[in-house]
Coordinates of C-alpha atoms in Angstrom, one line a residue:
X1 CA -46.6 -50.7 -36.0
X2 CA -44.4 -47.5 -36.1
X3 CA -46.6 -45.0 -38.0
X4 CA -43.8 -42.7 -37.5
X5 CA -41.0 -45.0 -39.4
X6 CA -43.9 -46.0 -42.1
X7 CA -44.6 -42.3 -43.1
X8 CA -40.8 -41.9 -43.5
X9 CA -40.7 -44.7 -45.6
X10 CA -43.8 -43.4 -47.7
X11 CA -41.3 -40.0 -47.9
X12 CA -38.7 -41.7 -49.2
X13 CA -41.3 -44.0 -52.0
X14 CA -42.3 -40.9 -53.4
X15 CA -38.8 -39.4 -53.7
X16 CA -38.0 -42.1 -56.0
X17 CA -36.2 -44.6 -53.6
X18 CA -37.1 -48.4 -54.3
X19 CA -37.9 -49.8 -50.4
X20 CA -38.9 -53.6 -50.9
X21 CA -40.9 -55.0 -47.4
X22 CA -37.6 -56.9 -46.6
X23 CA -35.8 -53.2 -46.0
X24 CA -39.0 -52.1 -44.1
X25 CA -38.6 -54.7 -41.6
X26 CA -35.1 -54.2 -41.3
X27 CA -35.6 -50.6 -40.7
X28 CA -38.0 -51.5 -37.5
X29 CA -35.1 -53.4 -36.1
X30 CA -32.8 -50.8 -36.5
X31 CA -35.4 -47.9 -35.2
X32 CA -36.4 -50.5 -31.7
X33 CA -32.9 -50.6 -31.2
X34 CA -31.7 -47.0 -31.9
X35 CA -34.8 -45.2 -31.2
X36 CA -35.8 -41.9 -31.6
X37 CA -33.3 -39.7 -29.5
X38 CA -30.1 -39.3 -31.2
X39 CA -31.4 -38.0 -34.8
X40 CA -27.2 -38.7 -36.4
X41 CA -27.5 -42.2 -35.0
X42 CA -30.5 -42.8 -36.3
X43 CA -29.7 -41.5 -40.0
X44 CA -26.8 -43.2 -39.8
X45 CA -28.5 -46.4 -38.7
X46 CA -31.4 -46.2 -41.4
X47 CA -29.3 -45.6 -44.2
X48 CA -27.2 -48.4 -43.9
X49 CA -30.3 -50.6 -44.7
X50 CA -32.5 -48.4 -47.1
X51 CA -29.5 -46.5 -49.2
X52 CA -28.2 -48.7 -51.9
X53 CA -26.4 -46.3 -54.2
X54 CA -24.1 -43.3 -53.5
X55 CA -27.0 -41.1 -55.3
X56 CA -29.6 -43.2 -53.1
X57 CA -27.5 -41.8 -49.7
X58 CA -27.4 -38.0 -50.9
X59 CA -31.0 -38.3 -51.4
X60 CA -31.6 -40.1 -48.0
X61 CA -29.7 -37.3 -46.1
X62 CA -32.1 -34.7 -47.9
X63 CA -35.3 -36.6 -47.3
X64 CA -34.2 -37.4 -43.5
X65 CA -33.4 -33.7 -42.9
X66 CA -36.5 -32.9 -44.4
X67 CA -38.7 -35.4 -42.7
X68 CA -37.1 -35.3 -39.3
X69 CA -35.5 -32.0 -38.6
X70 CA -37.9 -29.4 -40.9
X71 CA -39.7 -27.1 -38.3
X72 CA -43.7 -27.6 -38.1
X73 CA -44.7 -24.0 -36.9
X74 CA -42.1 -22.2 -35.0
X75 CA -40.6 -25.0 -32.3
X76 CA -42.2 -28.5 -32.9
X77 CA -40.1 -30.7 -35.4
X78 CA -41.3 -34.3 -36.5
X79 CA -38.8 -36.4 -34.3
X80 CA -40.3 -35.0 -31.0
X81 CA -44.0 -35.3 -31.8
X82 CA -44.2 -38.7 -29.7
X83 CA -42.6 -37.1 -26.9
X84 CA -44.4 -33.9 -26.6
X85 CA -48.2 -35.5 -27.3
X86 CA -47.0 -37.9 -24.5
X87 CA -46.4 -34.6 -22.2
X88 CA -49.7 -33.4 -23.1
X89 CA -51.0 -36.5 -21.9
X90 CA -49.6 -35.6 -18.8
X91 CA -50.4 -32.2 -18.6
X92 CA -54.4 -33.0 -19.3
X93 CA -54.2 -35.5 -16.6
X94 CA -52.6 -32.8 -14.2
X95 CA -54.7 -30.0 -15.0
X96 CA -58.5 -30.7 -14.0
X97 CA -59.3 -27.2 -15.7
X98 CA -58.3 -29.0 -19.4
X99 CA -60.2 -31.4 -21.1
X100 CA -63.7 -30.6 -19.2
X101 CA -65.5 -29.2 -22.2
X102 CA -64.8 -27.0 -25.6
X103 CA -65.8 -23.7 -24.6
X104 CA -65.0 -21.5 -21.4
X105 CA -63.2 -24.6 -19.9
X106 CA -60.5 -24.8 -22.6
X107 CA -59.5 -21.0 -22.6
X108 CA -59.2 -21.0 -18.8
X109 CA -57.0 -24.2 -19.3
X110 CA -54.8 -22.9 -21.8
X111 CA -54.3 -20.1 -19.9
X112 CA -51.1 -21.3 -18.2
X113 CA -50.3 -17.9 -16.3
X114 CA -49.2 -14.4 -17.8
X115 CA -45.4 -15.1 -18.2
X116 CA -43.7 -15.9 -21.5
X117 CA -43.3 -19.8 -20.9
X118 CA -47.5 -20.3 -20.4
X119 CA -47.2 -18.6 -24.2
X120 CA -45.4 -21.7 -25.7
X121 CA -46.9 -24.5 -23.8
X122 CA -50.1 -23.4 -24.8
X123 CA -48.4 -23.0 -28.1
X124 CA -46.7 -26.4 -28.2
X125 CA -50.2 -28.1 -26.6
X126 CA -52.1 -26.2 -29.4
X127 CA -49.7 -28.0 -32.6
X128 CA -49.7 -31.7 -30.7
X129 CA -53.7 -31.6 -30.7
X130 CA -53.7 -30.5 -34.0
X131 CA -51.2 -33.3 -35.1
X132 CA -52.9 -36.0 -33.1
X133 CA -56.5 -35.0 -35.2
X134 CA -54.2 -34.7 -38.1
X135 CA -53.3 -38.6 -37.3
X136 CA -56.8 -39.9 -36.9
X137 CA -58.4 -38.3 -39.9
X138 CA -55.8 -39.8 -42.1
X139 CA -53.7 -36.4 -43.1
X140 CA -50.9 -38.5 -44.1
X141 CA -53.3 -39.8 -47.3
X142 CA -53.6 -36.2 -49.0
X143 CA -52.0 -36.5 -52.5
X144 CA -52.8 -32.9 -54.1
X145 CA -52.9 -29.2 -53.1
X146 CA -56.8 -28.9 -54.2
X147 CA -57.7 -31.2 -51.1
X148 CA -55.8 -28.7 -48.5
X149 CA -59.6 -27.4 -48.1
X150 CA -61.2 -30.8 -47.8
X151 CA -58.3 -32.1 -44.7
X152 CA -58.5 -28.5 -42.8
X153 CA -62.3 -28.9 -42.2
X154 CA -61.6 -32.5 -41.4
X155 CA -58.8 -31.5 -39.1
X156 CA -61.2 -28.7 -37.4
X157 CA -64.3 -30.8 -37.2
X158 CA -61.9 -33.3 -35.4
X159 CA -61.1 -30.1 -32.8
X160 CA -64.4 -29.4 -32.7
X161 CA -64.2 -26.1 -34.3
X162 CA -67.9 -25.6 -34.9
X163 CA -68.4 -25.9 -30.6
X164 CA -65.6 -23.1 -30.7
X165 CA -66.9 -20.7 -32.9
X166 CA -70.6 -21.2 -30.9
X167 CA -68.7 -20.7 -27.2
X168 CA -67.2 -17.3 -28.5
X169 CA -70.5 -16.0 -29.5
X170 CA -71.8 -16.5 -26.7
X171 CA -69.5 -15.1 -24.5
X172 CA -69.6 -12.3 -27.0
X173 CA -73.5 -12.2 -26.3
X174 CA -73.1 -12.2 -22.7
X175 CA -70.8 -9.3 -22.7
X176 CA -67.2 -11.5 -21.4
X177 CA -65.1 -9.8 -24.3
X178 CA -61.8 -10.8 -22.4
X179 CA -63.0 -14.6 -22.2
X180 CA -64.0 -14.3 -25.9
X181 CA -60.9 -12.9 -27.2
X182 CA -58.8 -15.5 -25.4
X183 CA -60.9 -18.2 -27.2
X184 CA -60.7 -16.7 -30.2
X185 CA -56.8 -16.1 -29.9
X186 CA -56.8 -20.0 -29.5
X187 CA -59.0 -21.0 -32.0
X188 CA -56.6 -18.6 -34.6
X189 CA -53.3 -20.7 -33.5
X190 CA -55.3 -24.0 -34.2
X191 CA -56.3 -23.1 -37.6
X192 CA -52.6 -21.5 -38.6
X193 CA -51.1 -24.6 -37.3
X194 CA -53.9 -26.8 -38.7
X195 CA -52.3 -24.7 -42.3
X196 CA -48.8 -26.0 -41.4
X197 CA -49.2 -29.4 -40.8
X198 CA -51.1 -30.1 -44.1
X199 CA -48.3 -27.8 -46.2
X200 CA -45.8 -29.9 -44.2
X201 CA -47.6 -33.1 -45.2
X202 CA -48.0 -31.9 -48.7
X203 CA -44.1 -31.3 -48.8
X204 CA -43.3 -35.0 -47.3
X205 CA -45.4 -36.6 -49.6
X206 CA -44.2 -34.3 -52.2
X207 CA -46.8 -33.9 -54.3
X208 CA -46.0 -37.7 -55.9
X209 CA -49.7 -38.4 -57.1
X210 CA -49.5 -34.7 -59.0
X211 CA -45.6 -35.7 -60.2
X212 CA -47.1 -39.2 -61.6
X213 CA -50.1 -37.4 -63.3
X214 CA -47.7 -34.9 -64.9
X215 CA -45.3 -38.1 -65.7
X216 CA -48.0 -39.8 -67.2
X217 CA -49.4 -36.9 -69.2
X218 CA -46.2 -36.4 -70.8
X219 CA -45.7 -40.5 -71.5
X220 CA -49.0 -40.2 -73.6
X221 CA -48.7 -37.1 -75.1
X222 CA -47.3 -37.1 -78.7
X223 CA -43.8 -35.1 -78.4
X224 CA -44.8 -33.0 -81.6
X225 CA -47.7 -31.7 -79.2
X226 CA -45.4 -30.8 -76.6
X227 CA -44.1 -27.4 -75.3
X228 CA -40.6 -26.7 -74.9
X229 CA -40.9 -26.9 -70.9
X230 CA -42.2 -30.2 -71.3
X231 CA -40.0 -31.2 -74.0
X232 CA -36.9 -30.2 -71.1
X233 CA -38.7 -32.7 -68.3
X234 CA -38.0 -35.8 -71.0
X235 CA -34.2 -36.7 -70.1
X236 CA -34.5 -37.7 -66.3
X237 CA -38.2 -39.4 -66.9
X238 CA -36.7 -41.1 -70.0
X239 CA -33.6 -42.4 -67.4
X240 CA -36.8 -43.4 -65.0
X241 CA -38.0 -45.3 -67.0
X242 CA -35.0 -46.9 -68.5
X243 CA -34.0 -47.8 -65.3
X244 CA -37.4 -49.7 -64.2
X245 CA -36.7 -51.8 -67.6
X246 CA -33.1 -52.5 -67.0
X247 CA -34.5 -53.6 -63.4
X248 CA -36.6 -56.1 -65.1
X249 CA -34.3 -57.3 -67.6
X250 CA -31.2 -57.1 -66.3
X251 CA -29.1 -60.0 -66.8
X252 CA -30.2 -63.2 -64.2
X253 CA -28.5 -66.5 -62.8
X254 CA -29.4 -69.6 -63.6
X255 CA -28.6 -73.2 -61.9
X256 CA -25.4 -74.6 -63.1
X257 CA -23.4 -78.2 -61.8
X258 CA -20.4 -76.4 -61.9
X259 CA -19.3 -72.6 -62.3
X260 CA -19.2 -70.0 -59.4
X261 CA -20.5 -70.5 -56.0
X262 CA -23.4 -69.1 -55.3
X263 CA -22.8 -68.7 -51.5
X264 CA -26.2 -67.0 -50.5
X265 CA -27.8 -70.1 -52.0
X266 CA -25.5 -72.5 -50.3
X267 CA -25.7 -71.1 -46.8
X268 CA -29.2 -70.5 -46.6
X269 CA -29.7 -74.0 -48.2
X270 CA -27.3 -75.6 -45.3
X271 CA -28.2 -73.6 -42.4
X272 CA -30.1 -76.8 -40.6
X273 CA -26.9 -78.6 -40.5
X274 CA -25.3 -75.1 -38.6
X275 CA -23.9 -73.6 -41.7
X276 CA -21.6 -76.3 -43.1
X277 CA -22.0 -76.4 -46.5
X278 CA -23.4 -80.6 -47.3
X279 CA -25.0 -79.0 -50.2
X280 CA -23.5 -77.2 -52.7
X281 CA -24.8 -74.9 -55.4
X282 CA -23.3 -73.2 -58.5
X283 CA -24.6 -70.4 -60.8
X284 CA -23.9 -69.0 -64.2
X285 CA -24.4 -65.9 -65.6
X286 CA -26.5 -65.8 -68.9
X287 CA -24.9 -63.7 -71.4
X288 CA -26.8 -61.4 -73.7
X289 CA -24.6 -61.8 -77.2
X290 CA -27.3 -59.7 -79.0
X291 CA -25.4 -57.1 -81.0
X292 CA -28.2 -54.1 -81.7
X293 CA -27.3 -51.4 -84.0
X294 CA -29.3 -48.3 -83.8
X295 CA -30.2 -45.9 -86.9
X296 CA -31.7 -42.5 -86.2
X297 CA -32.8 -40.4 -88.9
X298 CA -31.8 -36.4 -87.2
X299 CA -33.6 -34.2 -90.0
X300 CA -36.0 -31.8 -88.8
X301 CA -39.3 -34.3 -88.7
X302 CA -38.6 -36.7 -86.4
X303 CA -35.2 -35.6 -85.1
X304 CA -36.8 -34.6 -81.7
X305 CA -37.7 -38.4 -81.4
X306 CA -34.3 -39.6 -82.1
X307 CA -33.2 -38.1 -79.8
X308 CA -35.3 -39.5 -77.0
X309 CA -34.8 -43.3 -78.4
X310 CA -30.7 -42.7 -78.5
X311 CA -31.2 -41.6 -74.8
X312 CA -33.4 -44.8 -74.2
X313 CA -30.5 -46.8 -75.7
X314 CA -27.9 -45.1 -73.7
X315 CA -29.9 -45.2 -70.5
X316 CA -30.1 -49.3 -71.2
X317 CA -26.4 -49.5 -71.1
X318 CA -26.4 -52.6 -68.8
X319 CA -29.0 -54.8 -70.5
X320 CA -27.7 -53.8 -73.9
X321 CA -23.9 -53.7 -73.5
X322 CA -23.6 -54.3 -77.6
X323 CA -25.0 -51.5 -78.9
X324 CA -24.0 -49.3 -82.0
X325 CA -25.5 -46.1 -82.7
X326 CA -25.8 -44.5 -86.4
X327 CA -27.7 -41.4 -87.7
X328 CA -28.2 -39.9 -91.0
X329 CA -29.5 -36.9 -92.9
X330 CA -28.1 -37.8 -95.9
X331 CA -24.5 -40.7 -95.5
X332 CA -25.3 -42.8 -92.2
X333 CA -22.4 -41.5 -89.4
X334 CA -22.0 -43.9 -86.3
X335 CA -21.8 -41.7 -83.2
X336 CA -20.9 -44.6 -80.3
X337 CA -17.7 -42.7 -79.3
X338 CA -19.4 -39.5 -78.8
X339 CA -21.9 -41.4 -76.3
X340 CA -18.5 -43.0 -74.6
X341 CA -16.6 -39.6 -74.6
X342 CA -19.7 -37.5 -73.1
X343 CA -22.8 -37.3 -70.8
X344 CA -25.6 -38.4 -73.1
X345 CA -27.2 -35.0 -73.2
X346 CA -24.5 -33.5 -74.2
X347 CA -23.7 -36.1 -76.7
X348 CA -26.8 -35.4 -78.0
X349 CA -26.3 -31.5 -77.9
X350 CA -23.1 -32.3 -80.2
X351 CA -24.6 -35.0 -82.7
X352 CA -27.5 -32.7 -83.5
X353 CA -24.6 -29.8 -84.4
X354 CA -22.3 -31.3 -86.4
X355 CA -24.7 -34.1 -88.2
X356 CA -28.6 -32.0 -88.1
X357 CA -28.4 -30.3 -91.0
X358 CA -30.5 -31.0 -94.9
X359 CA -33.5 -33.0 -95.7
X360 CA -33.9 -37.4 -95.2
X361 CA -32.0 -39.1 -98.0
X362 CA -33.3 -42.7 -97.4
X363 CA -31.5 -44.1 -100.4
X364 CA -27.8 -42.9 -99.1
X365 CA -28.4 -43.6 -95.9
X366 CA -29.6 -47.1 -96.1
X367 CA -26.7 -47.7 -98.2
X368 CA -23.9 -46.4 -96.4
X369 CA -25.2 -48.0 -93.5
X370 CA -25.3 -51.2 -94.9
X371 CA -21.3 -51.0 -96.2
X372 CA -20.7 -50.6 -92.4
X373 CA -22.1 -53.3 -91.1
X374 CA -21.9 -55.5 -93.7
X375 CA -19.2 -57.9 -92.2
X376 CA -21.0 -57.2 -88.5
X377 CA -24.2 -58.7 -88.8
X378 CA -25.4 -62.1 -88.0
X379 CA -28.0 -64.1 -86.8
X380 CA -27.8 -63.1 -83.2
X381 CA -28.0 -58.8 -84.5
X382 CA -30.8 -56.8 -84.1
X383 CA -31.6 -53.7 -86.2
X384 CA -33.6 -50.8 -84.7
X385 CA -34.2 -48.3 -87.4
X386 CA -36.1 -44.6 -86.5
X387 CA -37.4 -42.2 -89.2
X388 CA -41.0 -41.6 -91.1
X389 CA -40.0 -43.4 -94.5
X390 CA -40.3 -39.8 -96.1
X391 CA -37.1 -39.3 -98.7
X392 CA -38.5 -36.4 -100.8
X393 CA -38.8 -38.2 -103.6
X394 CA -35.5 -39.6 -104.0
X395 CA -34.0 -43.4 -103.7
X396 CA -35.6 -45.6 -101.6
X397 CA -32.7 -48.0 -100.4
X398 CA -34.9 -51.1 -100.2
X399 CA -32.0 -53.0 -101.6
X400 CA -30.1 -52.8 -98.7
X401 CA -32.7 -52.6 -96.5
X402 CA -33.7 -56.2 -97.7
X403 CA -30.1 -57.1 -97.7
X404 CA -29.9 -56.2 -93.7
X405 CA -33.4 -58.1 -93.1
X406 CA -31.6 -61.0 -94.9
X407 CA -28.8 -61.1 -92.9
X408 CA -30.1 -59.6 -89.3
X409 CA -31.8 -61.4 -86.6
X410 CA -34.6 -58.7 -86.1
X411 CA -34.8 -55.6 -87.8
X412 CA -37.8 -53.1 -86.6
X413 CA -39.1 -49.5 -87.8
X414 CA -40.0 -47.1 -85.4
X415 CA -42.0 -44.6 -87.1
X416 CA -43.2 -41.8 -84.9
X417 CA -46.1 -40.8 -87.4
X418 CA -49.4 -41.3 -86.6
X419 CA -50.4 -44.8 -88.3
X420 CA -53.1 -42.7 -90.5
X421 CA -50.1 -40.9 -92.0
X422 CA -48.6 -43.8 -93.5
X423 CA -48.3 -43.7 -96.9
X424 CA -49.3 -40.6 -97.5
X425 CA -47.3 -37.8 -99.7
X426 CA -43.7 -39.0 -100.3
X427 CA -44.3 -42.0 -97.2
X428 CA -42.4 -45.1 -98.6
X429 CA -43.2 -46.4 -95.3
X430 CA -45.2 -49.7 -97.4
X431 CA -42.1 -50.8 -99.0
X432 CA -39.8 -50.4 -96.2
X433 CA -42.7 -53.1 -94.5
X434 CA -41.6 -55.7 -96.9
X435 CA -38.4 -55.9 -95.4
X436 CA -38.5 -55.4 -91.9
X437 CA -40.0 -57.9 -89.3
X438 CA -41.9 -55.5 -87.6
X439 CA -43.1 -51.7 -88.3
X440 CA -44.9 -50.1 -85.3
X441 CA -46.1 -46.4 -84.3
X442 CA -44.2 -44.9 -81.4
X443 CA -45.8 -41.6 -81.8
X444 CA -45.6 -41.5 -77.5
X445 CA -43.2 -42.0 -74.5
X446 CA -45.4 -44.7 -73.7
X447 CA -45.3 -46.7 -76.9
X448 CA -41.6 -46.5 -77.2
X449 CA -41.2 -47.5 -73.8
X450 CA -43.5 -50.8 -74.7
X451 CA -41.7 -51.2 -78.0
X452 CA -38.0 -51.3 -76.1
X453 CA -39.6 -53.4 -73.4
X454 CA -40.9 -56.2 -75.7
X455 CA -37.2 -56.1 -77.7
X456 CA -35.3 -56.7 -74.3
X457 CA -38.0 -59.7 -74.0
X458 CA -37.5 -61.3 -77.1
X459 CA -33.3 -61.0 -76.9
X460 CA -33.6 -62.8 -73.1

């Protein structure tokens, strides 16, 4: 197994690149053939079976520079590693002085001569020990900064550092200072390169368990808790994970007798009769005719979380090609062009401007919204409705709400409140129940995320 190409592959994981086992395997192939010498051949060769996407390639290039050309120390890089512990093989086997214990021996080994070129093999022989203990100690396991402590004594009890530090003292105690300080000079470029090879580590693996706690600490965390430097880290992990739930629901092919060919099928099905096709088969493409109109209440309560479920939509684009999006202080206003016309953000950034302004009126936002969709709705629509139920007192607009839930396939209330809020103070959260299918809490990342990911599953 090529621990090399697997580590690479591990980079790329954490980086947010989706390898299946399939694409591993082909990436063997392509690394037996190509090798390891040309480093343009074989980025060239490994992208073409692990880069999908154009964004996929620009982040293959940075990960493959990163992983294969990024200096360890001051000469070693990552595609020669092989190569030079393989010449230290050689060298140990040529040198009878190497290898014959930790102390004395070692220092007289290392000592290649007084010129400049002894300086960097002992230099380069020093980084390839301290990668091959890195190797059998697991280095390539270490998820967080914290455990650079617990890995360098690994690393150094691997070296037998302890034997090291007891050889010095006693040439210390028997009075060789030169042989001592020789030691001690190699024992110094073991433990700074022992330091780079776990930062370098730490960098390929790219702190992904510490990203995925932060990730997850922000899913759960209610976004009224949150600071304003978390608040900024929601838009990409909201297209994370709107992206993993258009993965799973995206739109799927199904058997038909007649239709389009589905020629992977066919060939694959036919290939014991040398590819001619005996055996035909067809597919179809199940359409998803669900129209969902979105309603967002932007006042200052809850506009925070309209915002992140009107990126959600956006982000679902493919698995919910129908989709209409409203929002309302007071009148309902539908914003769709403004997601069509700009980048979603900055739709957003625009929406909130023009449309942020005043208190919830429930009563005229119901309404309104209800005179324009009227003639839109049917049995295959699906309403998605966020806000807290709070109108200040004013008019409810259960009439229409009732006259949507009448009329709609689904219509659901997100309420970001916690559920011990409800109907509390001005919450007409109770009466909006009656006519709605379903009311739930989606005070976190997480719930909204389960919440969109059970809709998708129902309108399959």
């Amino acid at each position: 197994m090529d621990e090399t190409l697997l580590q690479f592959i591990r980079h790329l994981r954490n980086n947010g690149l989706a390898i299946s086992t399939a694409e591993t395997l082909d990436a063997m192939r392509v690394v037996a053939t190509l090798g390891y010498s040309d480093p343009d051949l074989l980025r060239d060769g490994l992208a073409s079976c692990l880069a999908k996407t154009v964004e996929d390639h620009s982040h293959f290039a940075a990960c493959f520079e990163r992983f294969f050309r990024a200096p360890i120390g001051e000469s070693i890089t990552d595609n020669n590693t092989k190569d030079e512990a393989e010449n230290t093989d050689l060298d140990d086997t040529n040198n009878p002085n190497e290898g014959d214990g930790a102390g004395g021996g070692e220092g007289a080994g290392n000592g290649q001569g007084s010129g400049g070129s002894g300086s960097i093999g002992q230099r380069d022989n020093t980084l390839s020990e301290v990668i091959r203990a890195a190797a059998e100690i697991g280095l390539e396991n270490i998820k967080f900064r914290t455990q650079r402590g617990v890995y360098r004594r690994k690393i150094l009890n691997a070296l037998n550092d302890e034997q090291k530090v007891s050889d010095i003292q006693q040439l210390q105690d028997a009075g060789e200072i030169e042989q001592a300080l020789i030691l001690g000079q190699l024992r110094d470029r073991q433990i700074a390169a022992v330091k780079d090879v776990i930062d370098r580590q730490l960098l390929l693996n790219n702190d992904a368990a510490g990203k995925q706690l932060r990730d997850d600490t922000i899913k759960d965390t209610s976004l009224s808790a949150m600071e304003h430097y978390h608040r900024e880290r929601l838009p990409p992990l909201i297209r994370k994970l709107a992206k993993k739930l258009a993965s799973r629901h995206r739109q799927r092919h199904k058997r038909a007798r007649r239709g389009k060919l589905d020629l992977g099928k066919t060939l694959r099905r036919n290939i014991a009769y040398g590819g001619i096709p005996f055996h035909r088969f067809w597919k179809t493409t199940r359409k998803d005719k669900s129209d969902i109109f979105v309603l967002c209440d932007i006042s200052g309560s809850v506009s925070a979380w309209s915002r992140v479920l009107l990126l959600f939509v956006q982000a679902l684009s493919d698995v919910l090609p129908n989709t209409r999006s409203f929002v309302f202080c007071g009148q309902s206003i539908e914003v769709s062009d403004l997601f069509k016309q700009y980048p979603a953000d900055e739709a957003m950034a625009i929406i909130q401007q023009r449309h942020g302004l005043g208190g919830s009126d429930y009563g005229l936002a119901l309404n309104s919204f209800w005179n324009q969709i009227e003639d839109k709705l049917n049995r295959r629509s699906c309403v998605i409705i966020l806000g807290d139920g709070r109108g200040n007192g004013g008019d409810t607009g259960i009439d229409a709400l009732r006259s949507i839930y009448h009329r709609a396939r689904l219509v659901l209330w997100f309420n970001p409140e916690s559920h011990y809020s409800w109907n509390t103070g001005d919450s007409e959260i109770r009466r909006y129940q009656s006519a709605s299918h379903y009311v739930a809490e989606c005070g976190s990342l997480r719930k909204l995320e389960r919440l969109l990911d059970q809709l998708l599953s129902l309108l399959r």
